[in-house]
Short mmCIF file of C-alpha atoms in Angstrom, two decimals:
data_model
loop_
_atom_site.label_atom_id
_atom_site.label_comp_id
_atom_site.label_asym_id
_atom_site.label_seq_id
_atom_site.Cartn_x
_atom_site.Cartn_y
_atom_site.Cartn_z
CA UNK A 1 75.52 139.09 111.13
CA UNK A 2 75.23 141.85 108.76
CA UNK A 3 74.53 141.12 105.26
CA UNK A 4 75.08 144.14 102.03
CA UNK A 5 72.43 145.04 99.90
CA UNK A 6 71.95 143.20 95.57
CA UNK A 7 74.70 139.89 97.56
CA UNK A 8 73.59 136.10 97.95
CA UNK A 9 74.96 134.57 101.76
CA UNK A 10 75.65 130.66 101.26
CA UNK A 11 75.58 127.72 103.62
CA UNK A 12 79.77 126.97 104.88
CA UNK A 13 78.85 123.77 103.40
CA UNK A 14 78.08 124.18 99.83
CA UNK A 15 81.36 126.41 99.50
CA UNK A 16 83.15 123.83 101.20
CA UNK A 17 81.42 121.53 97.71
CA UNK A 18 81.57 124.24 94.84
CA UNK A 19 85.83 124.79 95.74
CA UNK A 20 86.34 121.37 97.24
CA UNK A 21 88.04 120.44 93.55
CA UNK A 22 91.14 123.07 94.29
CA UNK A 23 91.36 122.62 98.35
CA UNK A 24 94.71 121.22 98.53
CA UNK A 25 94.90 120.78 95.14
CA UNK A 26 98.61 122.08 95.54
CA UNK A 27 100.48 120.61 97.59
CA UNK A 28 98.74 117.67 95.92
CA UNK A 29 100.10 118.47 92.96
CA UNK A 30 102.69 114.88 91.45
CA UNK A 31 106.76 116.67 91.96
CA UNK A 32 108.26 117.52 89.14
CA UNK A 33 111.44 117.38 88.46
CA UNK A 34 114.09 118.43 87.05
CA UNK A 35 116.47 116.16 85.47
CA UNK A 36 115.32 113.91 83.03
CA UNK A 37 116.96 111.64 84.20
CA UNK A 38 116.29 108.67 86.79
CA UNK A 39 119.71 109.27 89.04
CA UNK A 40 120.69 108.13 92.85
CA UNK A 41 122.63 109.84 95.31
CA UNK A 42 126.09 108.00 94.02
CA UNK A 43 124.88 108.99 90.03
CA UNK A 44 124.78 113.10 91.20
CA UNK A 45 127.61 112.47 92.73
CA UNK A 46 130.04 110.54 90.11
CA UNK A 47 128.61 114.36 87.68
CA UNK A 48 129.48 116.47 90.82
CA UNK A 49 132.68 115.21 90.93
CA UNK A 50 132.65 114.91 86.98
CA UNK A 51 132.03 118.85 85.79
CA UNK A 52 134.25 120.32 88.85
CA UNK A 53 136.87 118.17 87.37
CA UNK A 54 136.74 118.83 83.42
CA UNK A 55 137.50 122.15 82.24
CA UNK A 56 135.61 121.72 79.20
CA UNK A 57 132.29 120.62 81.28
CA UNK A 58 132.14 123.98 82.72
CA UNK A 59 133.08 125.43 79.59
CA UNK A 60 130.30 123.91 77.29
CA UNK A 61 127.84 125.04 80.07
CA UNK A 62 129.14 128.45 80.74
CA UNK A 63 128.70 128.73 76.76
CA UNK A 64 125.29 127.43 76.22
CA UNK A 65 124.24 128.95 79.87
CA UNK A 66 124.43 132.42 78.23
CA UNK A 67 121.77 131.95 74.73
CA UNK A 68 119.50 129.25 76.59
CA UNK A 69 118.80 128.17 80.26
CA UNK A 70 118.30 124.54 82.20
CA UNK A 71 121.21 123.90 80.29
CA UNK A 72 123.56 122.18 83.00
CA UNK A 73 120.59 120.05 84.08
CA UNK A 74 120.79 119.05 80.01
CA UNK A 75 124.35 118.71 79.98
CA UNK A 76 123.51 116.12 83.61
CA UNK A 77 121.18 114.35 81.98
CA UNK A 78 123.19 114.01 78.77
CA UNK A 79 125.62 113.11 81.03
CA UNK A 80 123.68 109.99 83.40
CA UNK A 81 121.83 109.01 80.33
CA UNK A 82 126.49 107.84 78.80
CA UNK A 83 126.87 106.71 82.38
CA UNK A 84 124.38 104.28 83.51
CA UNK A 85 124.71 100.73 83.08
CA UNK A 86 120.85 100.74 82.62
CA UNK A 87 119.24 104.72 81.97
CA UNK A 88 115.58 105.03 83.59
CA UNK A 89 113.89 108.98 81.77
CA UNK A 90 111.35 109.78 83.70
CA UNK A 91 107.64 110.36 82.27
CA UNK A 92 106.54 113.20 80.05
CA UNK A 93 103.96 114.10 82.58
CA UNK A 94 106.37 114.17 85.25
CA UNK A 95 108.24 116.87 84.49
CA UNK A 96 108.94 120.74 85.12
CA UNK A 97 106.97 122.25 81.82
CA UNK A 98 110.51 124.08 82.25
CA UNK A 99 112.43 121.23 80.97
CA UNK A 100 110.21 119.18 79.02
CA UNK A 101 112.93 120.83 76.26
CA UNK A 102 115.30 119.02 77.99
CA UNK A 103 113.52 115.89 78.08
CA UNK A 104 112.65 115.70 74.16
CA UNK A 105 116.54 116.28 74.11
CA UNK A 106 117.15 113.17 76.36
CA UNK A 107 115.02 110.86 75.03
CA UNK A 108 116.02 111.30 71.27
CA UNK A 109 118.42 110.75 71.66
CA UNK A 110 118.19 107.49 73.92
CA UNK A 111 116.17 106.50 71.82
CA UNK A 112 118.52 106.63 69.17
CA UNK A 113 120.72 103.42 67.77
CA UNK A 114 123.29 105.55 68.19
CA UNK A 115 122.74 106.55 71.44
CA UNK A 116 123.18 102.21 72.17
CA UNK A 117 126.08 102.30 70.44
CA UNK A 118 128.15 104.85 72.40
CA UNK A 119 126.49 103.62 75.83
CA UNK A 120 128.77 100.58 74.52
CA UNK A 121 132.31 102.78 75.10
CA UNK A 122 131.00 104.82 77.86
CA UNK A 123 128.97 103.00 80.56
CA UNK A 124 130.09 103.32 83.65
CA UNK A 125 133.00 105.47 82.84
CA UNK A 126 132.54 108.59 83.62
CA UNK A 127 135.44 110.27 81.75
CA UNK A 128 133.88 108.69 78.60
CA UNK A 129 131.02 109.78 79.76
CA UNK A 130 132.80 113.02 80.06
CA UNK A 131 134.11 112.95 76.83
CA UNK A 132 130.28 111.62 74.98
CA UNK A 133 128.70 115.47 76.79
CA UNK A 134 131.50 117.62 74.82
CA UNK A 135 131.51 115.81 71.24
CA UNK A 136 127.78 116.56 71.74
CA UNK A 137 127.83 120.59 72.83
CA UNK A 138 127.27 121.38 68.72
CA UNK A 139 124.71 118.97 68.17
CA UNK A 140 123.21 120.05 71.73
CA UNK A 141 123.53 124.30 70.71
CA UNK A 142 121.52 123.57 67.59
CA UNK A 143 118.80 121.31 68.73
CA UNK A 144 118.25 124.88 71.25
CA UNK A 145 118.00 127.11 68.79
CA UNK A 146 115.58 124.83 67.34
CA UNK A 147 113.33 124.87 70.63
CA UNK A 148 113.63 128.37 71.64
CA UNK A 149 109.75 128.42 70.76
CA UNK A 150 109.17 125.69 72.11
CA UNK A 151 111.45 126.12 75.17
CA UNK A 152 109.40 130.13 75.14
CA UNK A 153 105.42 127.91 75.23
CA UNK A 154 106.64 126.17 77.80
CA UNK A 155 108.28 128.87 80.10
CA UNK A 156 103.95 130.10 79.63
CA UNK A 157 102.91 126.66 79.95
CA UNK A 158 105.37 126.72 83.72
CA UNK A 159 103.47 130.17 84.63
CA UNK A 160 99.99 129.45 84.41
CA UNK A 161 100.49 126.21 86.30
CA UNK A 162 102.20 128.44 89.01
CA UNK A 163 99.29 130.69 88.50
CA UNK A 164 96.97 127.82 88.71
CA UNK A 165 98.89 126.93 91.48
CA UNK A 166 97.39 130.05 93.52
CA UNK A 167 94.40 130.89 92.49
CA UNK A 168 93.64 127.38 93.58
CA UNK A 169 95.64 128.15 96.76
CA UNK A 170 93.20 131.75 96.94
CA UNK A 171 90.07 129.38 96.98
CA UNK A 172 90.98 127.59 99.99
CA UNK A 173 92.44 131.06 101.61
CA UNK A 174 89.12 132.24 100.93
CA UNK A 175 87.12 129.27 102.10
CA UNK A 176 89.17 129.58 105.75
CA UNK A 177 88.11 133.38 105.91
CA UNK A 178 84.29 132.69 105.10
CA UNK A 179 84.90 129.66 108.05
CA UNK A 180 86.06 133.01 109.53
CA UNK A 181 82.89 134.51 109.59
CA UNK A 182 80.09 131.74 110.21
CA UNK A 183 77.25 132.42 112.31
CA UNK A 184 76.18 129.68 114.90
CA UNK A 185 74.39 127.84 111.42
CA UNK A 186 76.77 127.93 109.24
CA UNK A 187 75.42 130.50 107.54
CA UNK A 188 78.38 132.49 105.64
CA UNK A 189 77.59 136.61 104.51
CA UNK A 190 77.20 137.56 101.70
CA UNK A 191 80.61 139.74 101.25
CA UNK A 192 82.82 135.89 102.12
CA UNK A 193 80.82 134.01 99.63
CA UNK A 194 81.12 136.09 97.28
CA UNK A 195 84.58 135.97 97.61
CA UNK A 196 84.49 132.35 97.39
CA UNK A 197 83.05 131.96 94.55
CA UNK A 198 85.15 134.69 92.77
CA UNK A 199 88.09 132.65 93.40
CA UNK A 200 86.42 129.16 92.22
CA UNK A 201 85.98 131.44 88.94
CA UNK A 202 89.68 132.73 89.32
CA UNK A 203 91.01 129.98 90.08
CA UNK A 204 88.35 127.69 86.19
CA UNK A 205 89.97 130.27 84.25
CA UNK A 206 93.98 129.23 85.95
CA UNK A 207 93.57 126.26 85.23
CA UNK A 208 91.72 126.34 81.65
CA UNK A 209 94.62 128.59 80.82
CA UNK A 210 97.22 126.13 81.80
CA UNK A 211 95.87 123.31 80.17
CA UNK A 212 96.13 125.55 77.08
CA UNK A 213 99.23 126.94 77.32
CA UNK A 214 101.14 122.47 78.33
CA UNK A 215 98.42 121.83 76.22
CA UNK A 216 100.70 124.57 72.93
CA UNK A 217 104.19 123.47 74.34
CA UNK A 218 103.46 119.87 73.90
CA UNK A 219 102.83 121.22 70.41
CA UNK A 220 105.98 123.47 69.93
CA UNK A 221 107.57 120.48 71.18
CA UNK A 222 106.69 117.99 68.10
CA UNK A 223 107.14 121.09 65.50
CA UNK A 224 109.79 121.49 66.23
CA UNK A 225 112.21 120.54 63.84
CA UNK A 226 114.83 117.40 63.65
CA UNK A 227 115.87 116.57 66.91
CA UNK A 228 115.55 113.05 66.48
CA UNK A 229 117.72 113.88 63.34
CA UNK A 230 120.32 116.04 65.16
CA UNK A 231 119.96 113.55 68.22
CA UNK A 232 120.81 110.51 66.21
CA UNK A 233 124.17 112.55 63.96
CA UNK A 234 125.29 113.89 67.72
CA UNK A 235 125.03 110.09 69.16
CA UNK A 236 127.22 108.94 66.16
CA UNK A 237 129.36 110.95 66.23
CA UNK A 238 129.93 111.04 70.52
CA UNK A 239 130.73 107.08 69.89
CA UNK A 240 133.09 107.93 66.76
CA UNK A 241 134.87 110.53 68.83
CA UNK A 242 134.89 107.91 72.17
CA UNK A 243 135.90 104.84 70.29
CA UNK A 244 138.81 107.31 68.25
CA UNK A 245 140.58 108.42 71.53
CA UNK A 246 140.06 104.30 73.32
CA UNK A 247 141.63 103.06 69.98
CA UNK A 248 144.42 105.77 70.58
CA UNK A 249 144.91 105.22 73.45
CA UNK A 250 145.23 101.31 72.62
CA UNK A 251 147.61 101.95 70.34
CA UNK A 252 150.30 102.86 72.85
CA UNK A 253 149.52 100.42 75.18
CA UNK A 254 147.27 102.51 78.12
CA UNK A 255 144.65 99.24 79.27
CA UNK A 256 141.34 100.11 80.58
CA UNK A 257 142.70 99.54 84.62
CA UNK A 258 145.37 101.94 83.09
CA UNK A 259 143.16 104.31 82.29
CA UNK A 260 139.70 103.51 85.23
CA UNK A 261 143.14 104.50 87.83
CA UNK A 262 144.65 107.55 86.01
CA UNK A 263 142.94 110.72 87.38
CA UNK A 264 140.18 112.81 85.56
CA UNK A 265 142.78 116.21 84.35
CA UNK A 266 145.63 113.66 83.38
CA UNK A 267 143.84 111.78 81.64
CA UNK A 268 142.83 114.34 79.56
CA UNK A 269 146.14 115.83 79.15
CA UNK A 270 147.23 112.54 77.79
CA UNK A 271 144.81 112.30 75.58
CA UNK A 272 145.27 115.72 73.81
CA UNK A 273 148.73 114.48 73.90
CA UNK A 274 148.63 111.99 71.75
CA UNK A 275 145.83 114.10 69.82
CA UNK A 276 148.83 116.67 68.40
CA UNK A 277 151.56 116.37 66.62
CA UNK A 278 154.14 113.19 65.33
CA UNK A 279 152.17 111.33 67.96
CA UNK A 280 148.80 111.42 66.06
CA UNK A 281 149.90 110.57 62.95
CA UNK A 282 151.88 107.51 64.61
CA UNK A 283 148.81 106.02 66.05
CA UNK A 284 147.77 103.96 63.62
CA UNK A 285 151.21 102.69 62.48
CA UNK A 286 151.69 102.38 66.34
CA UNK A 287 148.68 100.33 66.39
CA UNK A 288 149.29 97.81 63.55
CA UNK A 289 153.68 97.05 64.94
CA UNK A 290 151.80 95.84 68.72
CA UNK A 291 148.82 94.13 66.12
CA UNK A 292 151.04 91.95 64.33
CA UNK A 293 154.04 91.59 67.29
CA UNK A 294 151.30 89.74 68.83
CA UNK A 295 150.25 87.60 66.12
CA UNK A 296 153.52 86.64 66.07
CA UNK A 297 154.48 85.06 69.55
CA UNK A 298 150.86 84.20 69.20
CA UNK A 299 152.38 81.58 66.01
CA UNK A 300 155.86 81.32 66.99
CA UNK A 301 157.15 77.64 66.02
CA UNK A 302 157.99 75.46 69.98
CA UNK A 303 161.45 75.38 69.92
CA UNK A 304 162.49 77.30 67.02
CA UNK A 305 166.06 77.04 65.46
CA UNK A 306 166.19 81.58 64.34
CA UNK A 307 165.56 83.76 62.44
CA UNK A 308 162.43 82.31 59.37
CA UNK A 309 164.67 82.91 56.26
CA UNK A 310 162.55 80.32 53.70
CA UNK A 311 161.34 77.59 52.75
CA UNK A 312 163.30 74.07 52.84
CA UNK A 313 162.47 70.03 52.96
CA UNK A 314 162.72 67.32 55.01
CA UNK A 315 161.43 65.86 58.09
CA UNK A 316 160.70 68.24 61.27
CA UNK A 317 156.96 68.64 61.63
CA UNK A 318 157.31 71.22 63.38
CA UNK A 319 158.49 73.39 61.11
CA UNK A 320 155.74 71.93 58.31
CA UNK A 321 154.73 74.92 55.77
CA UNK A 322 150.40 75.14 56.54
CA UNK A 323 149.89 74.43 52.97
CA UNK A 324 151.85 70.98 53.37
CA UNK A 325 149.78 70.99 56.63
CA UNK A 326 146.35 71.61 54.06
CA UNK A 327 147.36 68.01 52.41
CA UNK A 328 146.02 65.81 55.88
CA UNK A 329 142.63 67.33 55.11
CA UNK A 330 141.53 66.06 52.69
CA UNK A 331 142.26 62.01 52.54
CA UNK A 332 143.67 61.27 49.06
CA UNK A 333 146.35 63.73 49.51
CA UNK A 334 147.46 62.15 52.97
CA UNK A 335 149.00 59.24 51.61
CA UNK A 336 151.47 61.05 49.13
CA UNK A 337 152.24 63.82 52.18
CA UNK A 338 152.62 60.29 54.42
CA UNK A 339 155.51 59.22 51.28
CA UNK A 340 156.55 63.22 51.60
CA UNK A 341 157.65 62.89 55.48
CA UNK A 342 159.35 59.16 54.87
CA UNK A 343 161.72 60.40 52.16
CA UNK A 344 162.45 63.43 54.46
CA UNK A 345 160.81 66.13 52.06
CA UNK A 346 157.84 68.15 53.38
CA UNK A 347 158.19 71.85 52.74
CA UNK A 348 159.25 73.46 56.38
CA UNK A 349 159.92 76.52 57.21
CA UNK A 350 163.89 77.08 56.97
CA UNK A 351 165.64 79.15 60.11
CA UNK A 352 169.71 79.80 61.42
CA UNK A 353 170.95 81.11 64.71
CA UNK A 354 170.74 80.40 67.34
CA UNK A 355 169.00 77.71 69.32
CA UNK A 356 167.20 79.16 72.16
CA UNK A 357 166.02 82.86 72.30
CA UNK A 358 167.24 85.23 73.94
CA UNK A 359 167.32 85.85 78.47
CA UNK A 360 169.01 89.20 78.91
CA UNK A 361 167.79 92.71 77.88
CA UNK A 362 165.97 94.35 74.51
CA UNK A 363 168.11 96.90 73.64
CA UNK A 364 166.88 98.77 70.84
CA UNK A 365 168.86 102.00 69.78
CA UNK A 366 166.73 103.99 67.36
CA UNK A 367 168.31 106.25 64.58
CA UNK A 368 166.90 109.62 65.53
CA UNK A 369 169.60 111.62 62.78
CA UNK A 370 168.20 114.14 60.98
CA UNK A 371 167.36 111.51 57.93
CA UNK A 372 165.39 109.20 60.25
CA UNK A 373 162.81 112.72 59.72
CA UNK A 374 162.57 112.08 56.30
CA UNK A 375 158.92 110.77 54.93
CA UNK A 376 158.36 107.81 52.63
CA UNK A 377 155.50 106.28 50.86
CA UNK A 378 152.24 106.94 52.84
CA UNK A 379 154.37 110.05 54.42
CA UNK A 380 155.81 107.91 56.91
CA UNK A 381 158.86 109.20 58.52
CA UNK A 382 161.78 106.58 59.39
CA UNK A 383 161.90 107.69 62.93
CA UNK A 384 158.13 106.81 62.95
CA UNK A 385 157.79 103.68 61.89
CA UNK A 386 161.72 103.53 63.93
CA UNK A 387 159.90 103.64 66.29
CA UNK A 388 157.24 102.06 66.57
CA UNK A 389 159.50 98.86 65.63
CA UNK A 390 161.14 99.63 68.83
CA UNK A 391 157.99 99.44 71.13
CA UNK A 392 156.24 96.75 70.47
CA UNK A 393 159.87 94.76 71.52
CA UNK A 394 159.14 96.55 74.23
CA UNK A 395 155.94 94.45 74.48
CA UNK A 396 157.72 91.30 73.82
CA UNK A 397 160.79 92.05 76.72
CA UNK A 398 157.50 92.79 78.84
CA UNK A 399 155.45 89.71 77.79
CA UNK A 400 158.71 87.68 78.28
CA UNK A 401 159.51 89.06 81.22
CA UNK A 402 162.33 90.62 79.87
CA UNK A 403 164.18 94.49 81.01
CA UNK A 404 164.06 96.81 77.48
CA UNK A 405 165.90 99.71 76.93
CA UNK A 406 165.46 102.50 74.15
CA UNK A 407 168.60 103.27 73.24
CA UNK A 408 168.47 107.12 70.34
CA UNK A 409 171.83 108.27 69.43
CA UNK A 410 172.84 110.22 66.62
CA UNK A 411 175.86 112.29 66.48
CA UNK A 412 178.84 110.39 68.88
CA UNK A 413 177.69 113.54 71.53
CA UNK A 414 173.63 112.42 71.33
CA UNK A 415 172.23 109.83 73.18
CA UNK A 416 169.70 109.28 75.29
CA UNK A 417 169.22 105.88 77.27
CA UNK A 418 165.31 105.27 78.59
CA UNK A 419 165.68 101.95 80.39
CA UNK A 420 161.85 100.26 81.42
CA UNK A 421 162.77 96.73 84.64
CA UNK A 422 160.81 93.67 83.54
CA UNK A 423 159.18 94.04 87.15
CA UNK A 424 158.30 97.71 86.71
CA UNK A 425 155.64 99.78 84.88
CA UNK A 426 156.72 101.08 81.31
CA UNK A 427 154.31 104.57 82.37
CA UNK A 428 152.57 105.51 80.06
CA UNK A 429 154.25 109.57 80.24
CA UNK A 430 158.14 107.65 80.47
CA UNK A 431 157.48 106.40 76.87
CA UNK A 432 155.86 109.39 74.80
CA UNK A 433 159.07 110.60 76.44
CA UNK A 434 161.38 108.06 74.17
CA UNK A 435 158.30 108.13 71.38
CA UNK A 436 158.81 112.05 71.35
CA UNK A 437 162.30 112.37 72.15
CA UNK A 438 164.36 113.55 68.62
CA UNK A 439 167.88 114.75 68.61
CA UNK A 440 169.50 115.10 65.04
CA UNK A 441 172.74 115.54 63.75
CA UNK A 442 174.42 113.02 62.91
CA UNK A 443 175.15 109.34 62.22
CA UNK A 444 177.62 107.71 65.04
CA UNK A 445 177.69 103.42 66.00
CA UNK A 446 179.82 102.94 68.22
CA UNK A 447 177.84 106.05 70.83
CA UNK A 448 174.98 103.47 70.64
CA UNK A 449 176.17 100.24 70.25
CA UNK A 450 178.87 100.58 73.85
CA UNK A 451 176.15 102.60 74.94
CA UNK A 452 174.25 98.61 74.49
CA UNK A 453 176.42 96.93 75.35
CA UNK A 454 177.89 98.40 78.49
CA UNK A 455 174.13 98.33 79.70
CA UNK A 456 174.28 94.10 79.20
CA UNK A 457 178.03 94.01 81.68
CA UNK A 458 175.70 96.09 83.44
CA UNK A 459 173.66 93.43 83.53
CA UNK A 460 175.31 90.20 83.80
CA UNK A 461 177.70 91.68 86.34
CA UNK A 462 173.89 92.70 88.37
CA UNK A 463 171.77 89.34 87.96
CA UNK A 464 174.32 86.85 85.49
CA UNK A 465 171.76 86.59 83.04
CA UNK A 466 173.92 86.19 79.26
CA UNK A 467 172.00 86.20 75.78
CA UNK A 468 170.90 89.89 75.49
CA UNK A 469 168.99 91.24 72.48
CA UNK A 470 170.13 94.17 69.90
CA UNK A 471 168.61 95.46 67.75
CA UNK A 472 170.19 98.35 65.27
CA UNK A 473 167.84 100.29 63.14
CA UNK A 474 169.28 103.05 61.27
CA UNK A 475 169.07 104.68 57.49
CA UNK A 476 172.81 105.16 57.62
CA UNK A 477 176.31 103.49 56.66
CA UNK A 478 179.33 104.78 59.38
CA UNK A 479 182.33 103.82 60.77
CA UNK A 480 184.13 102.01 63.49
CA UNK A 481 187.35 101.82 64.59
CA UNK A 482 189.57 98.46 64.59
CA UNK A 483 189.88 98.27 68.88
CA UNK A 484 186.42 99.73 68.81
CA UNK A 485 185.36 95.76 66.66
CA UNK A 486 187.88 93.62 68.80
CA UNK A 487 186.62 94.83 72.03
CA UNK A 488 182.46 94.50 70.35
CA UNK A 489 183.47 90.72 70.01
CA UNK A 490 185.07 90.05 73.06
CA UNK A 491 182.20 91.02 74.82
CA UNK A 492 180.24 89.41 72.45
CA UNK A 493 181.90 86.49 72.90
CA UNK A 494 182.04 86.92 76.95
CA UNK A 495 177.68 88.28 76.97
CA UNK A 496 176.14 85.94 74.22
CA UNK A 497 174.06 88.50 73.00
CA UNK A 498 172.57 88.99 69.59
CA UNK A 499 172.79 91.82 66.89
CA UNK A 500 169.78 92.21 64.72
CA UNK A 501 170.39 94.90 62.81
CA UNK A 502 167.25 97.78 60.24
CA UNK A 503 167.89 99.44 57.42
CA UNK A 504 165.26 101.38 56.55
CA UNK A 505 165.54 102.85 53.21
CA UNK A 506 168.93 103.28 53.15
CA UNK A 507 170.72 100.36 50.28
CA UNK A 508 174.80 100.94 50.99
CA UNK A 509 173.75 99.91 54.73
CA UNK A 510 172.02 96.81 53.82
CA UNK A 511 175.14 95.55 51.16
CA UNK A 512 177.31 92.37 51.96
CA UNK A 513 180.47 94.09 53.62
CA UNK A 514 178.86 97.11 54.65
CA UNK A 515 180.01 97.67 58.35
CA UNK A 516 176.38 97.57 59.79
CA UNK A 517 176.90 94.15 57.86
CA UNK A 518 179.84 93.21 60.11
CA UNK A 519 178.12 94.01 63.17
CA UNK A 520 174.63 92.30 62.43
CA UNK A 521 174.42 87.96 63.03
CA UNK A 522 170.41 89.13 61.48
CA UNK A 523 170.16 92.11 58.32
CA UNK A 524 167.38 92.90 57.49
CA UNK A 525 166.75 96.31 55.02
CA UNK A 526 163.52 98.37 54.43
CA UNK A 527 162.05 100.60 52.12
CA UNK A 528 158.67 100.29 52.12
CA UNK A 529 157.50 101.70 56.05
CA UNK A 530 154.35 100.99 55.78
CA UNK A 531 154.93 97.51 55.59
CA UNK A 532 154.46 96.62 59.10
CA UNK A 533 155.03 92.71 58.57
CA UNK A 534 158.61 93.15 56.63
CA UNK A 535 159.83 92.76 61.04
CA UNK A 536 157.61 90.49 60.90
CA UNK A 537 160.60 87.40 62.08
CA UNK A 538 162.66 90.02 64.82
CA UNK A 539 159.39 88.59 66.66
CA UNK A 540 160.15 84.80 66.06
CA UNK A 541 162.74 85.22 67.18
CA UNK A 542 163.41 87.66 70.32
#
């Protein structure tokens, strides 16, 4: 075969030896990943479904994608790191160079103690994990902005890597062309041999450039300011947001099981509803009422004889106050305790009322007249206190397997009844409707109490149940007719129900001789609306 003057021919085996480093280089290169968090198919399906359901996630992705690259991959990683029980990150060397910034951000998040706290709230809960992503959106934006230079260098490293792989492929192509032209003794003409040599030199240059670009990208990432601090702050903020929402749900009695069954968009709407308006202001008070009522149920004395109203002397060991029982723990005072017991002089909780708690429905009549909208000390309104108490009574009824009815009232023609049968779930939507409804206007006792009496009569006719409990919560005093009062007393005698009165910031209503006192078996006055324990005795006897 002919040769070109000035060129040196070569042997195919020698060219192959020199080119061997580059042969199959791109094919043998390790797989480069665009996701920093290792995930299986089910994890990816969970993310996809959550992303499709969450307008918030889509909005954040769209906003970030306008200014930065690969941010959907970053949001996916943040979600999966919060969602997976034991998230595992890929090594940096496994990552596509263009995603090194993402890897740095996720690594900074996952390695922080704050993110470990966050995952206690979000692991296994797609909604909570999505909420964590949204809570960290501003911090992610800041980290991406501070990493702009590093991202640009990562992009150059990506391009340099592709160029190096292309140059390696070119070596293989040049060698193949030389092989196609080789003679019977494996001799290769100068032009083909020269082409192989040039391809090898180009591959070496490209490889060196790729290594330098990767090194520059790594240095830029290491120098990106404040990534770790921002990651810690972001995780801490997200943990607070998720915990606050969980506490908000618990305060309103929404259990974790109900939340898990709730569709994503419905849960998001519920959270927004609870965070806005009056409901957001009531959450703490409602939570305190629920906690107090639960504590009273736990401490309730068996065979209690009614409302606890003070301390008396006697020998009933079931009603001994804690300080007396403490004497039994001191050997030198045990003899004193025994002597006082024998003499009937132990200090006991005093009580009055019926000997058994009710069995019929619990009915809370809540005044929603204009004056109930007034705020007392601590900014708590009378309406908020009344409805928080009523919702705790709803818990009380469900704990005892009793029906609950909330009767909202104001003027004689303004009344709304919310029924919560014991055999059915209360339903958070119905509970919130009860809490948010405010009628306004004046005050009438007869309308709500008549409705309560009719409900107890209906229950008696349907199930023969008696001994219901009515709790009248109001801040006003108003009259009733004699004829109505006679009918009320007759029904009370027939059905055996009890009536508890709560006068909120209304001294006249709680005075001796008031109409409210005449209507109620037990009446208490509430002045401090921040004090939930003022109603504790209700939950000991109802």
